[in-house]
Coordinates of C-alpha atoms in Angstrom, one line a residue:
Chain A
X8 CA -30.9 -5.5 -13.8
X9 CA -30.4 -6.1 -17.8
X10 CA -31.6 -2.7 -19.1
X11 CA -29.6 -0.9 -15.9
X12 CA -26.0 -2.5 -17.3
X13 CA -26.3 -2.1 -20.7
X14 CA -27.3 1.3 -19.6
X15 CA -23.4 1.5 -17.7
X16 CA -22.1 0.1 -20.7
X17 CA -22.9 2.3 -23.1
X18 CA -21.0 5.2 -21.1
X19 CA -18.2 6.7 -22.7
X20 CA -15.2 8.1 -20.8
X21 CA -15.7 11.3 -21.1
X22 CA -18.6 10.5 -19.3
X23 CA -17.0 9.6 -16.4
X24 CA -14.8 12.8 -16.0
X25 CA -15.3 14.4 -12.3
X26 CA -17.3 11.3 -10.7
X27 CA -16.0 8.5 -9.0
X28 CA -16.3 4.9 -10.5
X29 CA -17.8 1.5 -9.5
X30 CA -18.4 -1.5 -11.0
X31 CA -21.8 -1.8 -12.1
X32 CA -21.9 -6.0 -12.1
X33 CA -19.3 -5.8 -9.1
X34 CA -17.1 -8.0 -10.3
X35 CA -15.8 -5.9 -13.6
X36 CA -14.2 -9.1 -15.0
X37 CA -17.9 -10.0 -15.8
X38 CA -18.8 -6.9 -16.4
X39 CA -16.6 -3.8 -17.0
X40 CA -19.5 -1.5 -16.9
X41 CA -18.3 1.5 -14.4
X42 CA -22.0 2.9 -12.3
X43 CA -20.9 7.0 -11.8
X44 CA -20.6 8.8 -8.2
X45 CA -20.6 13.0 -8.1
X46 CA -17.8 14.2 -5.9
X47 CA -20.7 15.1 -3.9
X48 CA -22.0 11.8 -3.5
X49 CA -22.2 11.3 0.4
X50 CA -23.0 7.4 1.3
X51 CA -25.6 8.9 4.8
X52 CA -26.4 5.9 5.9
X53 CA -22.3 4.3 6.7
X54 CA -22.8 8.4 7.7
X55 CA -25.2 6.9 10.2
X56 CA -24.4 4.6 10.6
X57 CA -20.2 5.9 12.1
X58 CA -22.6 8.7 14.1
X59 CA -25.0 6.0 15.9
X60 CA -22.1 3.8 17.3
X61 CA -20.1 7.1 18.2
X62 CA -17.2 6.1 14.9
X63 CA -14.4 8.7 16.4
X64 CA -11.1 6.4 16.1
X65 CA -10.1 4.5 12.4
X66 CA -12.5 2.9 9.5
X67 CA -10.6 0.8 7.9
X68 CA -11.7 -0.8 4.5
X69 CA -11.1 -4.3 3.9
X70 CA -13.1 -4.5 1.1
X71 CA -11.7 -6.0 -2.7
X72 CA -9.6 -3.1 -4.3
X73 CA -12.4 -3.5 -7.7
X74 CA -15.5 -2.4 -5.5
X75 CA -13.6 0.7 -5.6
X76 CA -15.6 2.4 -2.2
X77 CA -12.5 4.0 -0.8
X78 CA -13.2 7.6 -1.2
X79 CA -16.8 6.9 -0.3
X80 CA -15.8 5.5 2.8
X81 CA -13.1 8.4 3.7
X82 CA -16.3 11.1 2.2
X83 CA -17.8 10.0 4.9
X84 CA -14.6 9.4 7.7
X85 CA -14.2 12.9 6.1
X86 CA -17.6 14.8 7.9
X87 CA -17.1 13.2 11.2
X88 CA -13.9 13.2 11.7
X89 CA -12.2 9.2 11.8
X90 CA -9.3 8.5 9.7
X91 CA -9.5 5.6 7.6
X92 CA -7.1 2.6 6.5
X93 CA -6.9 0.6 3.5
X94 CA -6.4 -3.3 3.9
X95 CA -6.5 -5.9 0.8
X96 CA -8.7 -8.7 1.4
X97 CA -6.2 -11.0 0.9
X98 CA -3.8 -8.9 4.2
X99 CA -6.3 -8.9 7.1
X100 CA -4.1 -10.1 9.5
X101 CA -2.4 -5.7 9.1
X102 CA -6.2 -5.4 10.2
X103 CA -4.7 -6.6 14.1
X104 CA -1.6 -3.7 14.5
X105 CA -4.2 -1.3 13.1
X106 CA -6.5 -2.1 15.9
X107 CA -3.4 -1.7 18.7
X108 CA -1.4 0.6 17.2
X109 CA -4.6 3.6 16.0
X110 CA -7.7 2.5 17.2
X111 CA -10.7 1.2 14.7
X112 CA -13.7 1.9 15.1
X113 CA -15.1 0.5 12.3
X114 CA -14.4 -2.5 9.5
X115 CA -16.5 -2.6 6.0
X116 CA -16.2 -6.3 4.5
X117 CA -17.4 -7.9 2.4
X118 CA -19.5 -10.6 3.1
X119 CA -16.8 -13.9 2.1
X120 CA -14.0 -12.8 4.6
X121 CA -16.5 -11.8 7.8
X122 CA -14.7 -15.5 9.2
X123 CA -11.5 -14.2 8.3
X124 CA -11.7 -10.8 10.5
X125 CA -13.5 -12.6 13.4
X126 CA -10.4 -15.2 13.5
X127 CA -7.9 -11.4 13.2
X128 CA -10.3 -10.4 15.8
X129 CA -10.0 -12.9 18.4
X130 CA -6.4 -12.4 18.3
X131 CA -6.9 -8.5 19.2
X132 CA -6.3 -7.1 22.3
X133 CA -8.9 -4.2 21.1
X134 CA -12.1 -4.7 19.5
X135 CA -14.2 -1.8 16.9
X136 CA -17.2 -0.4 18.1
X137 CA -18.3 -2.5 14.8
X138 CA -18.5 -4.6 11.5
X139 CA -20.4 -3.3 8.9
X140 CA -20.8 -6.2 5.5
X141 CA -22.1 -4.9 2.1
X142 CA -23.8 -7.5 0.7
X143 CA -24.6 -7.8 -3.7
X144 CA -27.6 -10.5 -2.8
X145 CA -30.0 -11.7 0.9
X146 CA -28.2 -15.0 0.4
X147 CA -24.8 -14.1 1.5
X148 CA -26.8 -12.3 3.8
X149 CA -28.6 -15.4 5.5
X150 CA -24.9 -17.2 5.8
X151 CA -23.2 -14.2 7.8
X152 CA -25.4 -14.2 10.8
X153 CA -22.7 -15.3 13.5
X154 CA -24.3 -17.4 16.2
X155 CA -21.5 -17.0 18.5
X156 CA -21.8 -13.3 21.1
X157 CA -19.4 -11.0 20.2
X158 CA -17.9 -7.8 21.9
X159 CA -18.7 -5.6 18.4
X160 CA -22.2 -5.2 16.4
X161 CA -21.9 -7.5 13.3
X162 CA -24.0 -5.0 10.9
X163 CA -25.2 -4.9 7.3
X164 CA -26.8 -3.4 4.1
X165 CA -27.4 -5.0 0.7
X166 CA -26.4 -2.7 -2.0
X167 CA -27.6 -2.3 -5.7
X168 CA -24.0 -1.4 -6.5
X169 CA -21.0 -1.6 -3.8
X170 CA -21.6 2.0 -2.4
X171 CA -25.5 2.3 -3.1
X172 CA -27.6 0.7 -0.2
X173 CA -30.6 0.2 -0.9
X174 CA -31.2 -1.9 2.5
X175 CA -28.9 -1.2 5.8
X176 CA -29.4 -2.5 9.2
X177 CA -28.2 -0.7 12.0
X178 CA -28.1 -2.7 14.8
X179 CA -31.3 -3.8 15.7
X180 CA -32.2 -7.8 16.6
X181 CA -34.9 -7.6 19.3
X182 CA -37.6 -9.2 17.3
X183 CA -35.4 -11.7 16.8
X184 CA -34.8 -10.2 12.8
X185 CA -32.0 -8.5 11.1
X186 CA -34.6 -5.8 10.9
X187 CA -33.5 -2.8 7.5
X188 CA -34.4 0.6 6.7
X189 CA -34.6 1.4 2.9
X190 CA -33.1 3.6 0.6
X191 CA -36.2 6.6 0.3
X192 CA -33.5 8.6 -1.8
X193 CA -33.9 5.5 -3.9
X194 CA -37.4 5.1 -6.2
X195 CA -39.6 2.0 -5.8
X196 CA -42.1 0.6 -7.6
X197 CA -45.1 -0.1 -5.4
X198 CA -44.3 -4.2 -5.4
X199 CA -40.8 -2.9 -3.2
X200 CA -39.5 -5.6 -6.6
X201 CA -37.9 -3.4 -8.6
X202 CA -35.9 0.4 -8.0
X203 CA -35.2 2.8 -9.4
X204 CA -31.6 4.2 -8.2
X205 CA -31.5 7.5 -7.1
X206 CA -30.6 10.4 -10.7
X207 CA -26.1 11.1 -10.1
X208 CA -25.8 11.2 -14.3
X209 CA -28.6 11.5 -15.9
X210 CA -31.6 9.0 -15.7
X211 CA -31.3 5.2 -14.8
X212 CA -34.1 2.4 -15.9
X213 CA -35.3 0.4 -13.1
X214 CA -33.1 -2.8 -11.2
X215 CA -34.9 -5.8 -9.8
X216 CA -34.1 -6.9 -7.2
X217 CA -33.5 -10.6 -6.4
X218 CA -35.2 -10.5 -2.9
X219 CA -38.4 -10.0 -1.4
X220 CA -38.3 -7.5 1.6
X221 CA -42.0 -7.3 4.1
X222 CA -42.3 -4.0 5.5
X223 CA -43.0 -4.2 9.3
X224 CA -43.7 -1.8 12.1
X225 CA -40.0 -1.9 12.8
X226 CA -38.8 -1.7 9.3
X227 CA -38.1 -3.8 6.8
X228 CA -37.2 -8.1 7.0
X229 CA -36.5 -10.6 4.7
X230 CA -39.7 -12.9 3.8
Chain B
X21 CA 19.8 26.0 -2.5
X22 CA 20.4 26.9 1.1
X23 CA 18.2 24.2 3.4
X24 CA 19.7 25.7 6.9
X25 CA 17.0 27.6 7.6
X26 CA 13.9 25.3 6.3
X27 CA 16.3 22.1 9.1
X28 CA 16.2 24.8 11.3
X29 CA 13.5 25.7 11.6
X30 CA 11.4 21.9 11.8
X31 CA 13.9 21.4 14.7
X32 CA 12.7 24.0 16.6
X33 CA 9.5 23.1 16.1
X34 CA 9.3 19.3 17.0
X35 CA 11.9 20.9 20.5
X36 CA 10.2 22.9 21.3
X37 CA 6.3 21.4 20.5
X38 CA 3.7 20.7 23.5
X39 CA 2.7 18.0 22.4
X40 CA 5.9 15.6 21.7
X41 CA 8.2 14.0 23.7
X42 CA 9.9 11.9 21.0
X43 CA 12.9 14.9 18.8
X44 CA 13.7 16.0 22.4
X45 CA 14.3 12.1 23.6
X46 CA 16.0 10.7 21.1
X47 CA 18.1 14.4 20.8
X48 CA 18.2 14.4 24.8
X49 CA 19.0 16.9 26.8
X50 CA 22.4 18.6 25.3
X51 CA 21.1 19.0 21.9
X52 CA 21.9 22.1 20.4
X53 CA 19.9 25.0 20.5
X54 CA 19.9 26.1 16.8
X55 CA 20.7 24.1 13.4
X56 CA 22.8 26.8 12.1
X57 CA 25.5 25.0 10.3
X58 CA 25.2 21.2 7.9
X59 CA 27.5 19.7 11.2
X60 CA 25.1 21.1 13.9
X61 CA 22.5 19.0 12.1
X62 CA 24.5 16.1 10.7
X63 CA 25.5 15.5 14.6
X64 CA 21.8 14.9 15.2
X65 CA 20.7 11.7 16.5
X66 CA 19.2 9.5 12.9
X67 CA 15.6 7.8 13.8
X68 CA 14.8 4.6 12.9
X69 CA 12.1 2.1 13.1
X70 CA 13.5 0.8 16.0
X71 CA 13.5 3.6 18.3
X72 CA 9.8 4.7 16.9
X73 CA 8.6 1.4 18.2
X74 CA 9.3 2.2 21.4
X75 CA 6.5 4.9 21.5
X76 CA 2.7 4.6 21.0
X77 CA 1.1 6.3 18.2
X78 CA -0.7 8.8 19.8
X79 CA 2.9 9.6 21.8
X80 CA 4.6 10.3 18.8
X81 CA 2.7 12.8 16.7
X82 CA 3.1 16.0 16.5
X83 CA -0.1 17.3 15.3
X84 CA -3.6 16.5 17.4
X85 CA -5.7 12.4 16.5
X86 CA -8.4 14.4 15.9
X87 CA -7.0 15.7 12.5
X88 CA -5.5 12.2 11.4
X89 CA -6.9 11.4 8.2
X90 CA -5.3 9.1 7.1
X91 CA -3.8 5.3 8.5
X92 CA -1.0 3.9 7.2
X93 CA 1.0 1.0 7.3
X94 CA 4.6 -0.1 6.7
X95 CA 5.5 -3.7 4.9
X96 CA 6.3 -5.5 7.7
X97 CA 8.9 -8.2 6.1
X98 CA 11.3 -7.4 8.9
X99 CA 10.0 -9.8 11.0
X100 CA 8.1 -7.7 13.3
X101 CA 5.0 -5.9 13.2
X102 CA 4.3 -3.9 11.1
X103 CA 4.2 0.1 12.7
X104 CA 1.8 2.3 11.7
X105 CA 1.6 5.9 10.7
X106 CA -0.7 8.7 10.3
X107 CA -1.3 11.2 7.6
X108 CA -2.9 14.7 8.7
X109 CA -3.6 15.8 4.6
X110 CA -3.4 14.3 1.7
X111 CA 0.6 15.2 -0.1
X112 CA 0.6 18.0 -2.4
X113 CA -0.5 15.9 -5.3
X114 CA -1.3 18.9 -7.6
X115 CA 2.9 19.2 -8.3
X116 CA 2.3 15.9 -9.4
X117 CA -0.1 16.1 -12.7
X118 CA 1.1 19.7 -13.4
X119 CA 3.8 17.2 -14.7
X120 CA 2.0 14.9 -16.7
X121 CA 1.2 14.8 -19.7
X122 CA -2.4 14.8 -20.9
X123 CA -3.8 11.9 -19.7
X124 CA -7.8 10.0 -18.9
X125 CA -7.3 7.5 -16.9
X126 CA -5.2 6.1 -14.4
X127 CA -5.1 2.8 -12.9
X128 CA -3.4 3.5 -9.8
X129 CA -1.7 0.1 -7.4
X130 CA -1.1 2.4 -4.3
X131 CA -3.9 3.2 -2.1
X132 CA -5.4 5.5 -0.9
X133 CA -7.5 6.0 -4.5
X134 CA -8.9 9.6 -2.9
X135 CA -5.7 10.9 -2.5
X136 CA -4.5 10.7 -6.0
X137 CA -8.9 12.0 -6.5
X138 CA -8.1 15.0 -4.1
X139 CA -5.3 15.4 -6.2
X140 CA -6.6 15.6 -9.4
X141 CA -8.9 18.2 -8.2
X142 CA -6.4 20.7 -6.0
X143 CA -5.2 20.6 -9.8
X144 CA -8.1 21.5 -11.4
X145 CA -7.8 18.7 -13.8
X146 CA -11.5 17.7 -14.5
X147 CA -10.6 15.8 -17.5
X148 CA -9.3 13.0 -14.8
X149 CA -10.7 9.5 -14.1
X150 CA -8.5 7.6 -11.1
X151 CA -9.1 3.7 -11.1
X152 CA -7.9 1.8 -7.6
X153 CA -6.1 -1.0 -8.8
X154 CA -7.0 -4.8 -7.5
X155 CA -4.5 -7.1 -8.0
X156 CA -6.6 -10.5 -7.3
X157 CA -8.9 -9.6 -10.2
X158 CA -6.8 -7.5 -12.5
X159 CA -8.6 -9.2 -15.7
X160 CA -10.9 -6.9 -14.9
X161 CA -9.6 -4.4 -13.6
X162 CA -8.2 -3.8 -16.5
X163 CA -11.3 -4.4 -18.7
X164 CA -12.5 -1.6 -15.5
X165 CA -9.8 0.0 -17.0
X166 CA -10.0 0.2 -19.9
X167 CA -13.7 1.4 -19.8
X168 CA -13.2 4.0 -18.9
X169 CA -9.8 5.1 -21.1
X170 CA -7.2 3.7 -19.1
X171 CA -4.0 6.1 -20.6
X172 CA -2.1 5.8 -17.6
X173 CA -0.3 3.2 -15.0
X174 CA 0.4 3.7 -11.4
X175 CA 2.4 1.0 -9.9
X176 CA 5.2 -1.1 -8.3
X177 CA 8.0 -3.2 -10.9
X178 CA 7.1 -6.4 -9.2
X179 CA 3.0 -5.8 -10.7
X180 CA 4.4 -5.7 -13.9
X181 CA 4.6 -9.6 -14.3
X182 CA 1.1 -10.1 -13.8
X183 CA 0.2 -6.7 -15.6
X184 CA 1.5 -6.4 -18.5
X185 CA -0.2 -9.4 -20.1
X186 CA -3.1 -8.4 -18.3
X187 CA -2.4 -5.5 -20.2
X188 CA -1.6 -7.8 -23.5
X189 CA -4.2 -10.2 -23.4
X190 CA -6.1 -7.4 -24.1
X191 CA -4.4 -5.9 -27.2
X192 CA -4.2 -2.0 -25.1
X193 CA -0.6 -1.8 -24.5
X194 CA -0.1 0.9 -27.3
X195 CA -3.2 3.0 -24.9
X196 CA -0.5 3.2 -22.1
X197 CA 1.0 7.0 -22.1
X198 CA 2.7 7.0 -19.5
X199 CA 3.9 4.4 -16.2
X200 CA 5.3 5.3 -13.4
X201 CA 6.6 3.3 -10.9
X202 CA 7.6 3.1 -7.4
X203 CA 7.6 1.1 -3.9
X204 CA 10.5 -0.9 -5.6
X205 CA 14.5 -0.5 -7.2
X206 CA 14.3 -0.1 -10.8
X207 CA 16.9 -2.0 -12.8
X208 CA 17.7 -1.9 -16.7
X209 CA 16.0 -4.4 -17.4
X210 CA 12.6 -3.5 -16.5
X211 CA 12.9 -0.3 -18.2
X212 CA 14.3 -3.0 -21.4
X213 CA 10.9 -4.7 -21.5
X214 CA 8.7 -1.4 -20.0
X215 CA 10.4 0.1 -23.6
X216 CA 9.3 -3.0 -26.1
X217 CA 5.9 -3.1 -24.8
X218 CA 5.0 0.4 -24.5
X219 CA 6.5 2.2 -27.4
X220 CA 4.4 5.6 -26.4
X221 CA 4.8 5.7 -22.7
X222 CA 6.0 8.1 -20.2
X223 CA 8.1 6.0 -18.2
X224 CA 9.4 7.6 -14.6
X225 CA 9.6 6.7 -11.3
X226 CA 8.4 7.2 -7.7
X227 CA 10.7 7.0 -4.5
X228 CA 8.7 6.9 -1.5
X229 CA 7.4 4.8 1.3
X230 CA 4.3 4.9 4.3
X231 CA 7.3 6.7 6.9
X232 CA 7.8 9.6 4.1
X233 CA 4.1 10.2 3.5
X234 CA 3.6 10.4 0.4
X235 CA 6.9 10.6 -3.0
X236 CA 9.7 11.6 -1.6
X237 CA 11.9 11.6 -4.9
X238 CA 10.3 11.7 -8.8
X239 CA 12.5 10.6 -11.3
X240 CA 13.6 9.8 -15.2
X241 CA 14.2 5.5 -15.7
X242 CA 16.5 5.3 -17.9
X243 CA 18.7 2.5 -20.2
X244 CA 20.9 2.7 -17.0
X245 CA 18.1 3.0 -14.2
X246 CA 16.0 5.0 -12.4
X247 CA 18.0 8.2 -11.2
X248 CA 16.4 10.9 -8.1
X249 CA 15.9 14.6 -7.1
X250 CA 14.3 14.8 -3.8
X251 CA 10.8 16.4 -4.0
X252 CA 9.6 19.7 -2.4
X253 CA 9.5 19.1 1.5
X254 CA 12.0 16.5 1.5
X255 CA 15.8 16.4 1.8
X256 CA 17.5 13.7 1.5
X257 CA 20.9 12.6 3.0
X258 CA 23.5 9.5 2.2
X259 CA 25.7 7.8 5.4
X260 CA 28.0 6.0 5.7
X261 CA 27.7 2.8 8.5
X262 CA 29.4 4.9 11.2
X263 CA 26.5 7.7 10.7
X264 CA 28.8 9.7 8.1
X265 CA 27.2 11.4 6.0
X266 CA 28.7 10.5 2.3
X267 CA 29.3 13.7 0.2
X268 CA 30.7 12.6 -2.6
X269 CA 29.7 11.4 -5.6
X270 CA 29.0 7.5 -6.6
X271 CA 29.7 6.2 -3.0
X272 CA 27.0 3.8 -1.7
X273 CA 25.4 4.4 1.6
X274 CA 21.7 4.1 3.2
X275 CA 19.6 6.8 2.6
X276 CA 18.1 9.6 6.2
X277 CA 15.3 11.3 4.4
X278 CA 13.8 14.4 6.4
X279 CA 11.0 16.5 5.7
X280 CA 11.1 20.4 5.8
X281 CA 8.1 21.0 5.2
X282 CA 6.4 20.1 8.4
X283 CA 2.7 21.5 9.1
X284 CA 0.5 19.2 7.5
X285 CA 2.5 16.2 9.1
X286 CA 1.4 14.4 11.9
X287 CA 5.2 13.0 12.2
X288 CA 7.3 14.7 11.2
X289 CA 10.8 12.7 10.0
X290 CA 14.3 14.1 11.0
X291 CA 17.0 12.0 9.6
X292 CA 15.3 9.0 9.1
X293 CA 16.9 5.7 8.0
X294 CA 15.2 4.0 4.6
X295 CA 16.5 1.1 5.3
X296 CA 17.4 1.5 1.6
X297 CA 21.1 1.8 -0.1
X298 CA 21.4 5.0 -2.2
X299 CA 24.6 6.6 -3.9
X300 CA 24.3 10.5 -5.5
X301 CA 25.1 10.9 -8.2
X302 CA 26.0 14.6 -9.4
X303 CA 24.1 17.9 -8.8
X304 CA 21.8 18.4 -12.2
X305 CA 21.6 21.8 -13.4
X306 CA 18.9 23.8 -12.2
X307 CA 20.4 22.4 -8.9
X308 CA 19.0 19.3 -6.8
X309 CA 21.6 16.4 -6.3
X310 CA 20.5 13.5 -8.9
X311 CA 20.7 10.1 -6.5
X312 CA 20.7 6.2 -7.4
X313 CA 18.5 4.3 -4.7
X314 CA 20.0 0.4 -5.0
X315 CA 17.6 -1.3 -2.1
X316 CA 17.0 -2.0 1.2
X317 CA 19.7 -2.7 3.5
X318 CA 17.9 -5.0 5.0
X319 CA 16.4 -7.2 1.7
X320 CA 14.4 -9.4 3.8
X321 CA 12.7 -11.4 1.4
X322 CA 12.6 -11.7 -2.6
X323 CA 9.9 -12.4 -5.0
X324 CA 10.8 -15.9 -7.5
X325 CA 8.5 -17.3 -9.5
X326 CA 6.2 -19.7 -7.5
X327 CA 6.9 -17.9 -4.2
X328 CA 9.4 -15.9 -3.0
X329 CA 12.4 -17.2 -0.6
X330 CA 12.5 -15.4 3.3
X331 CA 15.1 -14.4 5.1
X332 CA 14.3 -16.4 8.1
X333 CA 13.2 -20.0 5.8
X334 CA 16.8 -20.1 4.8
X335 CA 18.6 -18.3 8.6
X336 CA 16.4 -22.1 8.6
X337 CA 18.4 -24.8 6.5
X338 CA 21.0 -22.8 7.3
X339 CA 21.4 -23.6 11.1
X340 CA 23.6 -26.3 12.1
X341 CA 24.2 -27.7 8.3
X342 CA 27.7 -28.9 8.9
X343 CA 30.1 -28.8 12.1
X344 CA 32.3 -27.2 10.1
X345 CA 30.0 -24.7 9.4
X346 CA 28.7 -21.2 11.1
X347 CA 25.4 -19.6 10.8
X348 CA 25.7 -16.9 9.0
X349 CA 24.8 -16.5 5.3
X350 CA 24.1 -14.9 2.4
X351 CA 21.8 -15.7 -1.1
X352 CA 22.6 -14.3 -4.2
X353 CA 19.2 -15.0 -6.8
X354 CA 20.5 -14.8 -10.9
X355 CA 17.4 -14.1 -13.0
X356 CA 16.3 -16.3 -15.8
X357 CA 18.0 -15.7 -19.1
X358 CA 17.3 -17.7 -22.3
X359 CA 20.3 -19.7 -21.5
X360 CA 19.1 -20.9 -17.5
X361 CA 16.2 -20.5 -16.0
X362 CA 16.4 -18.8 -11.9
X363 CA 18.7 -19.9 -10.0
X364 CA 19.9 -19.7 -6.5
X365 CA 23.6 -19.6 -4.4
X366 CA 23.9 -19.9 -1.1
X367 CA 27.5 -19.0 0.3
X368 CA 28.3 -20.5 3.6
X369 CA 30.6 -19.1 6.3
X370 CA 33.4 -21.7 7.7
X371 CA 34.4 -21.4 10.7
X372 CA 37.8 -22.7 9.9
X373 CA 39.9 -21.7 6.4
X374 CA 38.6 -24.9 5.3
X375 CA 38.7 -26.7 2.1
X376 CA 35.8 -28.3 0.9
X377 CA 35.2 -31.7 -2.2
X378 CA 33.0 -30.9 -4.1
X379 CA 30.9 -33.9 -3.0
X380 CA 29.9 -31.8 -0.1
X381 CA 29.2 -29.0 -1.2
X382 CA 26.7 -30.8 -4.0
X383 CA 25.5 -32.9 -0.8
X384 CA 24.8 -28.8 1.4
X385 CA 23.3 -28.3 -1.7
X386 CA 20.9 -30.7 -2.0
X387 CA 19.6 -30.6 2.1
X388 CA 19.4 -26.9 1.8
X389 CA 17.4 -27.5 -1.3
X390 CA 15.2 -29.0 0.6
X391 CA 14.1 -27.2 3.8
X392 CA 14.5 -23.7 1.9
X393 CA 11.0 -23.0 1.4
X394 CA 9.0 -20.8 -1.2
X395 CA 5.4 -21.4 0.0
X396 CA 3.9 -22.5 2.4
X397 CA 3.7 -26.1 1.2
X398 CA 6.5 -26.2 -1.9
X399 CA 10.9 -25.6 -1.2
X400 CA 13.5 -24.4 -4.4
X401 CA 14.0 -28.2 -5.0
X402 CA 9.9 -28.2 -5.7
X403 CA 10.5 -26.1 -8.7
X404 CA 14.1 -27.5 -9.5
X405 CA 11.9 -30.3 -10.2
X406 CA 8.9 -28.8 -12.3
X407 CA 12.2 -26.9 -14.3
X408 CA 11.2 -23.0 -12.9
X409 CA 14.8 -23.0 -11.1
X410 CA 18.8 -24.0 -12.3
X411 CA 20.6 -27.1 -9.1
X412 CA 20.7 -24.0 -6.1
X413 CA 24.8 -23.9 -5.5
X414 CA 26.4 -24.6 -2.0
X415 CA 29.5 -22.1 -2.0
X416 CA 31.8 -22.4 1.8
X417 CA 33.4 -18.7 2.7
X418 CA 35.3 -18.0 4.5
X419 CA 34.0 -16.2 7.7
X420 CA 32.0 -12.7 6.7
X421 CA 34.5 -9.8 7.9
X422 CA 32.0 -7.6 11.1
X423 CA 30.6 -4.5 10.4
X424 CA 28.8 -2.1 12.8
X425 CA 26.2 -2.0 10.1
X426 CA 23.4 -3.6 9.2
X427 CA 24.8 -6.6 7.0
X428 CA 22.9 -7.3 3.5
X429 CA 22.8 -11.0 3.3
X430 CA 20.5 -11.1 0.0
X431 CA 20.9 -10.6 -3.0
X432 CA 18.8 -10.3 -6.2
X433 CA 20.6 -10.2 -9.2
X434 CA 20.2 -8.5 -12.7

């Protein structure tokens, strides 16, 4: 990850004009290096998920504002079409009036806010179709699998940087494991331990993946 | 400029629409066939939030639900559930950008971010990056934006308390070329603070709210505060407590806003009571009207260091506090200065004309200070102990005059 972050750090303001930028290290307080998406970028796995779940009402983007995800979510919502609402993680109770007044089909959130979102949804009369949790690493994935049955699906994606998924889970839990699809627009080395991100602004150094996935007949599962 | 044709056009559109009955229900069967005079327009009843609450979102929109791109929500500070308002298409930010001094990177605290990016693209301003501001991680946000060439900020005045120190810590105050404030009243003291801290910045203010679906007024910040002119597509009026339009300059009333361009607006506002006090100041050389916006009619909380004072909490504190006193009150908050910390005065109405002793007044003040919360676990009294605030004052006053107008009960002084 170090070489990748260094490459991001070396980007100058004029290199970023016209792009949508997200924090390459997730937490800009730790490292403010930007990762740029071109204006034409579409978060395809989100689009696929929305089509699978027939998302047509509001998509609530409740991820930390510092992740800069909203324009990427909007770009997908615009194709469906569905509307988008932005909710700060510090004000998740606003999900309730959105749910009851405009109708919410999908909520996108960070793993540390799952409990709060579930608590808000337990008080609403209209359930969404799905929650999508965006993970930076596998540790939060293992911690955010609720045991109680819920009237909506809980889906997961592992991202390299906010908005760029490496692995996507679309709801198949029939085998007992979370089964993921791998993002094949990235270039994976044979071991599956390192990935080169798509060429959106120059050529990037490979990123080492800190978790291990094993390919099965149904898709990728954690080792 | 004769705005009547535009008002008539939007009036006709909502009154004949097959999509929603909202305005027909508001106006009734005896509504004018056309708006032919300002008297016709000013005779129309105003839209209030209370009336909107009676309608589901789908029943009050004038364009198809499928065309809605963004849902936004009101602040919900009145104690009632917030209202969701739909936006069909982005507002015309390109006019906004045309007036910009050339900038590289905007740090924007008014989501959603994509609207600003689309405005940038519509205005063909390629050399501009837009960053979503995150008040929860302000240092990180500032560092991220500085890395992208930050030189333009859009935020609320209250955010300055955390944003300005973060910019100073990162040595970035000289970088800033433009600051736009919105969402709250811009006071002369805010202007002075910005002028001292950002020597190279152009200072301006925007007026807008969720309901107006974008910026409804643009203005300049001066030593006397912020003064606004309405933006294209919006019509401003000031009404008194009887609902009559105030045409004379300098007289305070409630700001009422209407959309005059409605094709891209899912829920057009016709004479919407904003809940803000304002006054007409003057006609400009270009024929626009200049206004000053003075604050909320129904201000129900005031932010103070360490927390906030909420009207419902003061109501609970004052209720039945003394047999000779009513539950009617006013809260006055005075800012910190060099000589003394922030202070608060609660004026409680008596049931009859009485004289209260100083000892009783102090006793009431101590009781109120221990009852009024600034956060879930701390009271005003805690803040006094910590040196944040001066001792609370309680003043007993004669009964407040009755009014049709919802009486303002919280005052934040300069």
